[in-house]
Coordinates of C-alpha atoms and ligand atoms in Angstrom, one line a residue:
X900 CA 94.3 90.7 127.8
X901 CA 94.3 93.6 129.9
X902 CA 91.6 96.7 129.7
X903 CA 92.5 100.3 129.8
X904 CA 89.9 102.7 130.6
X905 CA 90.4 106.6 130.0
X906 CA 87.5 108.6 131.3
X907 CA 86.7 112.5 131.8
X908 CA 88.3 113.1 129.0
X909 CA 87.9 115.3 126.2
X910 CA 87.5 113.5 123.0
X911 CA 88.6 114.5 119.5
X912 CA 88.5 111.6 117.7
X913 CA 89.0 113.4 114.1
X914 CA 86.2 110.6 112.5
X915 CA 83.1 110.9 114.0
X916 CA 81.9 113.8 116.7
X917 CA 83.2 114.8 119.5
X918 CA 82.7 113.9 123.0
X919 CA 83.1 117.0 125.8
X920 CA 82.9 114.5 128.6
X921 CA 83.7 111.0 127.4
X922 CA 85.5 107.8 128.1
X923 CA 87.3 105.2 125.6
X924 CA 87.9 101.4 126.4
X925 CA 90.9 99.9 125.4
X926 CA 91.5 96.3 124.7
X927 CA 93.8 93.6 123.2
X928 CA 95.9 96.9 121.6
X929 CA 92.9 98.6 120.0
X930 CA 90.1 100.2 120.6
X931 CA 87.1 98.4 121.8
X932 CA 84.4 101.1 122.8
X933 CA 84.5 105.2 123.0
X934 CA 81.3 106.8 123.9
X935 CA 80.3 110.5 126.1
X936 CA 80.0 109.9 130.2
X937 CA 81.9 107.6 132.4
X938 CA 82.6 104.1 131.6
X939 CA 81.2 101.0 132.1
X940 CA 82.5 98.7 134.4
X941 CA 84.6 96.4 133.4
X942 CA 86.4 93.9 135.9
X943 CA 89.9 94.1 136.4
X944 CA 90.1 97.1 133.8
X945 CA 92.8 100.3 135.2
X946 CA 91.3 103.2 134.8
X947 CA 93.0 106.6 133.7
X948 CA 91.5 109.9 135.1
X949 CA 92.1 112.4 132.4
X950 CA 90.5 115.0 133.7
X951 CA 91.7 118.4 132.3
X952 CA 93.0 116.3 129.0
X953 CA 91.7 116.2 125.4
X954 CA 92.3 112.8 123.5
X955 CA 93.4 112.6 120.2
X956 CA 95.0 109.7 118.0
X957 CA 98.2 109.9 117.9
X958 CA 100.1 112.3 115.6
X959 CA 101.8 110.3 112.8
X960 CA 105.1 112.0 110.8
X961 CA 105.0 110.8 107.3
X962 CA 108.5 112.9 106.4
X963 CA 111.5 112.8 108.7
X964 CA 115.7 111.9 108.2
X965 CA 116.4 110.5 111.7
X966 CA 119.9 110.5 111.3
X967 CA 120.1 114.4 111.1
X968 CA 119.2 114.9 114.0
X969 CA 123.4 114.8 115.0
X970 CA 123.5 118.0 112.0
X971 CA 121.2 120.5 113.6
X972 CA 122.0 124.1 113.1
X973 CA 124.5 123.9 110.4
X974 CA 124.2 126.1 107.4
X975 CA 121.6 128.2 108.8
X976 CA 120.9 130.8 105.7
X977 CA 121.3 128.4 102.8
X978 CA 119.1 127.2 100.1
X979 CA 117.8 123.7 99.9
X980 CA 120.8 123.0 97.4
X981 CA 123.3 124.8 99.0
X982 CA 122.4 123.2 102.4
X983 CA 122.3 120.0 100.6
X984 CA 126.0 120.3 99.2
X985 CA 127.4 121.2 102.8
X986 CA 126.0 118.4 104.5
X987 CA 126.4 115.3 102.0
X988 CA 130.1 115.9 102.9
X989 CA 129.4 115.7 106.8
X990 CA 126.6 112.9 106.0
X991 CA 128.9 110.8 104.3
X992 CA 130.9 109.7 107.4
X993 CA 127.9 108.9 109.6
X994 CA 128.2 104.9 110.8
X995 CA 125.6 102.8 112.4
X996 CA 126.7 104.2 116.1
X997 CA 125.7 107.7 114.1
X998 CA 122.3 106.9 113.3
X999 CA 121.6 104.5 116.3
X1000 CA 122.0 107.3 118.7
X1001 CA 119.7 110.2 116.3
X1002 CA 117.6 107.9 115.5
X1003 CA 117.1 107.3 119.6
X1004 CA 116.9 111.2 120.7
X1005 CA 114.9 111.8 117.2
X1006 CA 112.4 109.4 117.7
X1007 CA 112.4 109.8 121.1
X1008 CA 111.8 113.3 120.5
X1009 CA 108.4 113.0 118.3
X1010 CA 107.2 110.5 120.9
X1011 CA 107.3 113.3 124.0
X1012 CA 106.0 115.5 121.4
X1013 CA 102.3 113.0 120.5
X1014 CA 103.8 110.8 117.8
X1015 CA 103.0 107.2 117.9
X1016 CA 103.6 106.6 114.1
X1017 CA 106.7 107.6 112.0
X1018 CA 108.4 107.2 108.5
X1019 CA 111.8 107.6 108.4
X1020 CA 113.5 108.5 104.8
X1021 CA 117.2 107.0 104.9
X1022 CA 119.0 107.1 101.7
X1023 CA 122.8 107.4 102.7
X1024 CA 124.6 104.1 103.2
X1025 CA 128.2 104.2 103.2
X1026 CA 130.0 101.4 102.5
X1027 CA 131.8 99.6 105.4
X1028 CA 129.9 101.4 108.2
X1029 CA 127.9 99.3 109.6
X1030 CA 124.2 97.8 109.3
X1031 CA 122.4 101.4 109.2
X1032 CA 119.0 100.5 108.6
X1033 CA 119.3 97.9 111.4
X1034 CA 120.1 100.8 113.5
X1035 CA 117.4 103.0 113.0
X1036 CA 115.0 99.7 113.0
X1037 CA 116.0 99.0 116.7
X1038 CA 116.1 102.6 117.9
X1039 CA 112.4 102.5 116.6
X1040 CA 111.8 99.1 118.5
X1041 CA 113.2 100.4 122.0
X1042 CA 111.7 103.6 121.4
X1043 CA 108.6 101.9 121.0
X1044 CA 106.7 103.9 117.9
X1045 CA 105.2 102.1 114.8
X1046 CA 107.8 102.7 112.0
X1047 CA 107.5 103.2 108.5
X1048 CA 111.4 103.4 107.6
X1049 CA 112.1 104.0 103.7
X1050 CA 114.9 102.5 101.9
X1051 CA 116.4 105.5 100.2
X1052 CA 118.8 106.1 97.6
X1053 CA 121.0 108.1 95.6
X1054 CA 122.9 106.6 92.1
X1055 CA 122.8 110.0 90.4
X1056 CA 126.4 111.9 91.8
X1057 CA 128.0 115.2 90.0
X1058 CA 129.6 113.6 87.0
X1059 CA 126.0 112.4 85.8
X1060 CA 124.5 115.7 86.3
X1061 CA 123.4 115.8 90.0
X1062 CA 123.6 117.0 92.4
X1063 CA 125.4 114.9 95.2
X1064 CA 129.4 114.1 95.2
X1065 CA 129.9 110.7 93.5
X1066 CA 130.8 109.9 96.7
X1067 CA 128.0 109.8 98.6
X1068 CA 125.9 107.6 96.0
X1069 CA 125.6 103.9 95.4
X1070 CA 125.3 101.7 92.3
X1071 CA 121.8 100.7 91.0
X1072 CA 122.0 97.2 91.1
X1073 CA 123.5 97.0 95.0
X1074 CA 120.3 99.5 95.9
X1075 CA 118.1 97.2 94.2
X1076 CA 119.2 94.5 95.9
X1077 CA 119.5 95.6 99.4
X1078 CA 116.0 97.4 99.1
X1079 CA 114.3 93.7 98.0
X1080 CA 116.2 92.5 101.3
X1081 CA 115.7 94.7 103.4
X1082 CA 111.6 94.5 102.7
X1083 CA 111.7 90.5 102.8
X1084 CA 113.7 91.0 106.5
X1085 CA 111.4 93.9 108.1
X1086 CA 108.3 94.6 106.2
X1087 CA 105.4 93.3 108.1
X1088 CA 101.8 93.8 106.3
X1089 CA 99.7 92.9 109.3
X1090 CA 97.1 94.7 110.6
X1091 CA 98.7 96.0 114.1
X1092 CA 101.9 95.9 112.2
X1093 CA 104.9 98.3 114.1
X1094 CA 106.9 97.8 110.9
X1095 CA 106.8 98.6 106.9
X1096 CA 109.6 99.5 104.5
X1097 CA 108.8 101.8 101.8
X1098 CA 110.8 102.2 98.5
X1099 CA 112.2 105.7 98.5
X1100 CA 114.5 106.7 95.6
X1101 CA 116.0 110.4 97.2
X1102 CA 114.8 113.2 94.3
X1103 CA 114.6 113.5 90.8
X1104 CA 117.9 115.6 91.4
X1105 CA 119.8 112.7 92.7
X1106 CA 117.9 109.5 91.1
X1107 CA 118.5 108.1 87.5
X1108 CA 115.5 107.9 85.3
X1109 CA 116.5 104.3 85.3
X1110 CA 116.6 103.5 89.4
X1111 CA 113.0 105.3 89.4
X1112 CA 111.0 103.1 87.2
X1113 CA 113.4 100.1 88.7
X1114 CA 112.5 100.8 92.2
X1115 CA 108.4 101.7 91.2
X1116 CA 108.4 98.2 89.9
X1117 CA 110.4 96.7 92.6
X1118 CA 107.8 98.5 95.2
X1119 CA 104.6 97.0 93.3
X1120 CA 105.5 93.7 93.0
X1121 CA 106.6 93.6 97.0
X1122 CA 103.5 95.2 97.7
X1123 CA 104.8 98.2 99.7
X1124 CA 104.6 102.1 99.0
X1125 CA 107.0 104.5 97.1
X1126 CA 108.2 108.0 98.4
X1127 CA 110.3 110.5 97.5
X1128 CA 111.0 114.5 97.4
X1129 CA 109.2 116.2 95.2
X1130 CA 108.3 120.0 94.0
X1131 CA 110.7 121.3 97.3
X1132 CA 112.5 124.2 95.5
X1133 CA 112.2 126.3 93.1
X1134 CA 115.9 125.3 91.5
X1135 CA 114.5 121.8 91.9
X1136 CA 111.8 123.3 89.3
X1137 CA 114.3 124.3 86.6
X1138 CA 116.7 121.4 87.2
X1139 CA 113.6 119.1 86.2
X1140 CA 112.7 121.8 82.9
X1141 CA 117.0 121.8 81.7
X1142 CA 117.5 117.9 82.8
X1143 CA 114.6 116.2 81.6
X1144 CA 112.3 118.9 79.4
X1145 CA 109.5 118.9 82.1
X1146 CA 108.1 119.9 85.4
X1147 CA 108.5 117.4 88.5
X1148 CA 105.3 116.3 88.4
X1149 CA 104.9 116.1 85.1
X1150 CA 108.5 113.7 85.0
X1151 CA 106.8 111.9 88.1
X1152 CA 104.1 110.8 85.7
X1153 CA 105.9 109.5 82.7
X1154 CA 107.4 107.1 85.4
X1155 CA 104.4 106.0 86.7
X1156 CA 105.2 107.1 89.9
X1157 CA 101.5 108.9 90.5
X1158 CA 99.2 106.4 92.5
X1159 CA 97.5 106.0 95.7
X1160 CA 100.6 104.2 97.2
X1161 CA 102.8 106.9 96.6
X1162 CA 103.7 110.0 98.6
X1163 CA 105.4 112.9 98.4
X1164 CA 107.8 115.1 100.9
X1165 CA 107.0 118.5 100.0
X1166 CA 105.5 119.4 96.9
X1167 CA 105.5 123.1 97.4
X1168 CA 105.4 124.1 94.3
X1169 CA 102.5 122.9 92.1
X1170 CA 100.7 124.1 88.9
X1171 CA 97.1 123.5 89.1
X1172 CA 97.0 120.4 86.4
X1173 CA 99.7 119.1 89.0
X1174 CA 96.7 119.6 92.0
X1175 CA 93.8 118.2 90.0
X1176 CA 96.7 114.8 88.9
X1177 CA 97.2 114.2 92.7
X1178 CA 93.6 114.3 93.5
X1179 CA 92.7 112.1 90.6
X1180 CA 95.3 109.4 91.4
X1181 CA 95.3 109.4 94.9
X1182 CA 98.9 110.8 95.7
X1183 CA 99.4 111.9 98.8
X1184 CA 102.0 114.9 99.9
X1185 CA 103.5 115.1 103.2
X1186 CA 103.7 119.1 103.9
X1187 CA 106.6 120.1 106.2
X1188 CA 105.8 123.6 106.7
X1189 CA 109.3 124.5 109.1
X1190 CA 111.5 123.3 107.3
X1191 CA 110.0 124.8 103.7
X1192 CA 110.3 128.2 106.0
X1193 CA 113.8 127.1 107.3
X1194 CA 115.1 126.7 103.7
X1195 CA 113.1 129.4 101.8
X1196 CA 111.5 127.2 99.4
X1197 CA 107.8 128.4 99.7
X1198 CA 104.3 127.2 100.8
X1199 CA 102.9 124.1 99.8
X1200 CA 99.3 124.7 98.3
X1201 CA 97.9 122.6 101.0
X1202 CA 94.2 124.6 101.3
X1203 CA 93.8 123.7 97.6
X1204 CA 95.1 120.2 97.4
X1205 CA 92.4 119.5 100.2
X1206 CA 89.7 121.4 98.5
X1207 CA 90.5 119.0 95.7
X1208 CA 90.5 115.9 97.5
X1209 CA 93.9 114.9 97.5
X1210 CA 95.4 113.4 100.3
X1211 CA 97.9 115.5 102.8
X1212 CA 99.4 114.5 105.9
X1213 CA 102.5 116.0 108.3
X1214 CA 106.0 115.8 108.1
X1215 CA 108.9 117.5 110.4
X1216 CA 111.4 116.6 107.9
X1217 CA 114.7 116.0 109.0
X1218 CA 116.2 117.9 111.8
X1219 CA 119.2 119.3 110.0
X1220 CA 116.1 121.8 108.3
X1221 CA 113.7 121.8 111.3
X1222 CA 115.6 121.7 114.6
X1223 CA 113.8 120.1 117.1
X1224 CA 110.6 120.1 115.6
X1225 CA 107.6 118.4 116.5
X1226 CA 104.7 117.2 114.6
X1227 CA 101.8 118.7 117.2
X1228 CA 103.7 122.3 115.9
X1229 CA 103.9 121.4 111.9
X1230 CA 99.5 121.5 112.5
X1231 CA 99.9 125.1 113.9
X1232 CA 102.7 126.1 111.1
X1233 CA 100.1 124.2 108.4
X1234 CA 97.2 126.0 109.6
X1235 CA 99.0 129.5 110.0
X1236 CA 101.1 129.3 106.8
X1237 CA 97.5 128.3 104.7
X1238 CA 96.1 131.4 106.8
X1239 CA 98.8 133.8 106.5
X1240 CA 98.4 133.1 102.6
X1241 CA 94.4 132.8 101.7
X1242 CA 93.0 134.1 104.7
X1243 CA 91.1 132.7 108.3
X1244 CA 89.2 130.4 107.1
X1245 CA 92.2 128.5 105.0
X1246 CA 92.6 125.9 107.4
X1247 CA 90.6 125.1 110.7
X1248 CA 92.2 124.1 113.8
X1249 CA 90.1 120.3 113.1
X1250 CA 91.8 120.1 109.4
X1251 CA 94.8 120.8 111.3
X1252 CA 94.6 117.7 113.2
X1253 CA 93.4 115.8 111.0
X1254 CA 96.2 116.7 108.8
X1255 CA 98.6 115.1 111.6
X1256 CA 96.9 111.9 111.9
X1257 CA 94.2 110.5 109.4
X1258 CA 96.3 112.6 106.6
X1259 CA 99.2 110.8 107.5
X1260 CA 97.7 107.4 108.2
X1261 CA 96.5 107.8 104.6
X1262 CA 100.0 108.8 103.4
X1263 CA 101.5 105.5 105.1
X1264 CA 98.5 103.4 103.5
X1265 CA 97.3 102.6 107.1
X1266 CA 94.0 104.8 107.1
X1267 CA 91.7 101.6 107.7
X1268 CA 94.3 100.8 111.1
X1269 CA 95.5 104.3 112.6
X1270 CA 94.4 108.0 112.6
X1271 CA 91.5 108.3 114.0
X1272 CA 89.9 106.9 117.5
X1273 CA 87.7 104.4 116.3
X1274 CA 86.6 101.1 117.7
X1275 CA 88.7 98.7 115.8
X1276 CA 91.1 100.7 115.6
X1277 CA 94.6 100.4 117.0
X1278 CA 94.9 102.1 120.1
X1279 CA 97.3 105.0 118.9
X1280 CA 96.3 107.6 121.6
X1281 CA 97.5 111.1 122.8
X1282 CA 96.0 112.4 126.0
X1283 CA 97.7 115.9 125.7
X1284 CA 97.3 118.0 129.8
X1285 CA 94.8 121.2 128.4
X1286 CA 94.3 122.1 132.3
X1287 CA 96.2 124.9 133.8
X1288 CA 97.9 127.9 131.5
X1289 CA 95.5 126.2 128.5
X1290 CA 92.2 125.7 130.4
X1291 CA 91.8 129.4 129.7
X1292 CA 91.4 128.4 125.9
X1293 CA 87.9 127.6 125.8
X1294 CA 88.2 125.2 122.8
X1295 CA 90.8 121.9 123.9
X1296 CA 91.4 121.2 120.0
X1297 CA 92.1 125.4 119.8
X1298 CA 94.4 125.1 122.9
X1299 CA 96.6 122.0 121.0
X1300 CA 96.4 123.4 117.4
X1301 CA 96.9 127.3 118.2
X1302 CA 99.0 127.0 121.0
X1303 CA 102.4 125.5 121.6
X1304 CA 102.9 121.6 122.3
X1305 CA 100.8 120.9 125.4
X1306 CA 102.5 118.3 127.8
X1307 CA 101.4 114.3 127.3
X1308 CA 99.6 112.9 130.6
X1309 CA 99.9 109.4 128.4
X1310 CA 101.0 108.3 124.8
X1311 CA 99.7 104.9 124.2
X1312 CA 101.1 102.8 121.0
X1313 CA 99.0 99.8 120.5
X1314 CA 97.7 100.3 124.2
X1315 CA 101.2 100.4 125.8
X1316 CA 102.0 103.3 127.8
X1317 CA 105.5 104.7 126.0
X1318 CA 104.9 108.5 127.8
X1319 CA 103.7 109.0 131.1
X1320 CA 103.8 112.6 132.5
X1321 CA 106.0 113.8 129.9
X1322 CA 108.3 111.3 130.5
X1323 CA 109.9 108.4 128.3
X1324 CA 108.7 104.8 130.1
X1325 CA 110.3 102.5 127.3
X1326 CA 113.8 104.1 127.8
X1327 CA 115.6 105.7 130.5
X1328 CA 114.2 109.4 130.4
X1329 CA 117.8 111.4 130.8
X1330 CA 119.5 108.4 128.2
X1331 CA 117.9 110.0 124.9
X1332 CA 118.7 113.3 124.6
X1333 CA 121.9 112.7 125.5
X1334 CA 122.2 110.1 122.9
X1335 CA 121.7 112.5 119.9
X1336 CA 124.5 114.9 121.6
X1337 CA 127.0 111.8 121.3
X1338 CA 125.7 110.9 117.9
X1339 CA 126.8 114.6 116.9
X1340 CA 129.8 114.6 118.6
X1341 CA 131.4 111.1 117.2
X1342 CA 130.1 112.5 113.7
X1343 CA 131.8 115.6 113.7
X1344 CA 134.7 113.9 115.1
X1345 CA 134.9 111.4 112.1
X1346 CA 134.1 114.3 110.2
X1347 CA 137.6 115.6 111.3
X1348 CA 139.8 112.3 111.0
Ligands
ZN2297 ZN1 113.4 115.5 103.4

């Protein structure tokens, strides 16, 4: 097995301190050895020169909806439900081409940006379009990212009371069924594992009562995790209170859907019982700060879920509410929102990033395997260029976390080199934006038909 070397580097390895001058050996996919100076020799190791660099893990996304990536910049002013009803319309005529090419640029897109882990949150399947999970599964693969895609779902449509068009949602049985499927095809427990399938009814807005305790159940005895949106809006809020006689959370709870294998997109709007629940169970929230901004929904109580030791990782959310976002800016809008709310000392620049990696590890159950530089570890690895315009930052970690996206000298997943110089190595370079522009244009074209 070969040995990667990456010396004069600084290291922020988020567990542990760090090392101003320091060099990390990388072996069999994970890390073997990180430690300050140059490296020891090994024979037949390549050696990377990061001078001017600061290391990180990689970023992990715990929130995202590949396919919208072809639906950026439609219905700009809207609400959350608003946006929502526009879009389910346009949504519902996506086919596995559709999501296949977003999925690509998407993915892609978080990868030239320091993610080496993503969830995705699917939970449109139109009948007679195509295998769309198998899609986004083999974007994933030639992208080259660990993947956490979640089988989502919608059985809830107008005439029951929510939100979606009957049209766009699927029986409760065939969900059921195709979830269990798709987990015994793809989920792969393993340690270095670049797959696992979560069970992710959509929102309590679109989901029966019935599907959500079904698909909890489902998700415990195949041993996987359950997500869903929670807590996003404020109309979301009184939905819950005129629907079913009780906050979100509180509805989350009598379905025995709190735990430390569940988490959350959103959750921005929390009562303090709701704080204290989440730290007591274990249930993690995955804070997209853009696109709560995008849609108006509000701030995410992130400062005081952390002070009460709940767990919170990063999400971009799906592009169609956060165009072109990427996860290295969701730790500047996390840390700024926090700021801009309670004050400088809210949110450090280090919670940031930890925020975008061992929060999210911990969101995706994969704490003990990712998100943090650790010998053991899987060799996850940003090495973000902090030389030039951002050497005049005198703190690297400032320079990422303040400061725009820096460009990627390397992004290693399990040790293999997927962005060298900024540039896509696993895919043709020019191929993958251009893939999400044809996504877009044979959706709107369907959209048309
Ligand atoms: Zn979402």
């Amino acid at each position: 097995m070969s040995t990667l070397i990456i010396e004069n580097a600084y290291i922020a390895p988020v567990v542990g301190d760090e090392i101003p001058h320091g060099h990390l050996v990388i072996e069999g996919g994970r890390i073997r050895s990180l430690g300050a100076g140059p490296a020891p020799t090994v024979v037949g190791a390549q050696r990377l020169s990061a001078t001017g660099c600061l290391v990180t893990p990689g970023l992990v996304n715990t929130h995202h909806h590949l396919y919208q990536w072809a639906t950026q910049g439609l219905f700009q002013d809207a609400t959350l439900f608003e946006w929502l009803t526009g879009l389910y319309r346009i949504w519902a005529r996506m086919d596995a081409d559709v999501v296949y090419g977003a999925a690509t640029a998407a993915l892609s897109w978080l990868a030239l940006t320091g993610c080496t882990t993503s969830s995705d949150h699917h939970y449109l399947f139109p009948k007679g379009r195509g295998d769309l999970f198998a899609a986004e599964v083999r974007a994933a693969q030639e992208v080259g990212l660990r993947f956490h895609p979640c089988r989502g779902s919608m059985d809830r449509g107008r005439s029951d009371g929510g939100l979606p068009p009957d049209e766009v949602v699927e029986n409760r049985d065939d969900i059921l069924a195709s979830t269990a499927e798709l987990i015994d095809t793809y989920h792969d427990p393993s340690f270095d594992s670049m797959l696992r399938v979560a069970v992710a009814p959509c929102s309590p807005f679109s989901v029966t009562e019935g599907l959500m305790l079904d698909a909890a159940a489902l998700a415990r005895t195949k041993g996987v995790r359950l997500h869903t949106h929670l807590a996003e809006t404020l109309d979301e809020e009184q939905h819950c209170r005129e629907q079913m006689g009780c906050s979100p959370v509180e509805y989350m709870a009598k379905l025995g859907w709190l735990g430390d294998d569940v988490w959350f997109a959103h959750a921005v709007h929390l009562h303090d019982a709701d704080i204290r629940r989440f730290a007591e169970t274990g249930t993690g929230t995955a804070h997209c700060p853009s696109s709560n901004a995008r849609l108006g929904a509000g701030i995410a109580r992130v400062s005081e879920l952390l002070a009460a030791g709940a767990p919170v990782g990063l999400g971009v959310d799906g592009a169609a509410s956060s165009e072109l976002t990427s996860l290295a800016g969701e730790m500047r809008q996390a840390m700024l929102f926090q700021r801009a709310v309670h004050g400088p000392t809210a949110l450090t620049a280090r919670q940031a990033l930890e925020l975008g990696t061992l929060g999210g590890a911990r969101n995706l159950g994969r704490q003990h395997e990712i998100g943090s530089l650790e010998p053991g570890k899987l060799a996850d690895i940003a090495v973000w260029r902090v030389d030039g315009f951002r050497a005049a930052v005198e703190d690297p970690v400032c320079a990422l976390v303040f400061g725009p996206t820096p460009p990627l000298a390397r992004l290693l997943v399990g040790g293999r080199t997927v962005v060298e110089n900024d540039e896509l190595r696993t895919l043709p370079h020019d191929m993958v934006g251009q893939a999400g522009v044809l996504a877009r244009q044979r959706l709107l074209r369907q959209q048309s038909r």
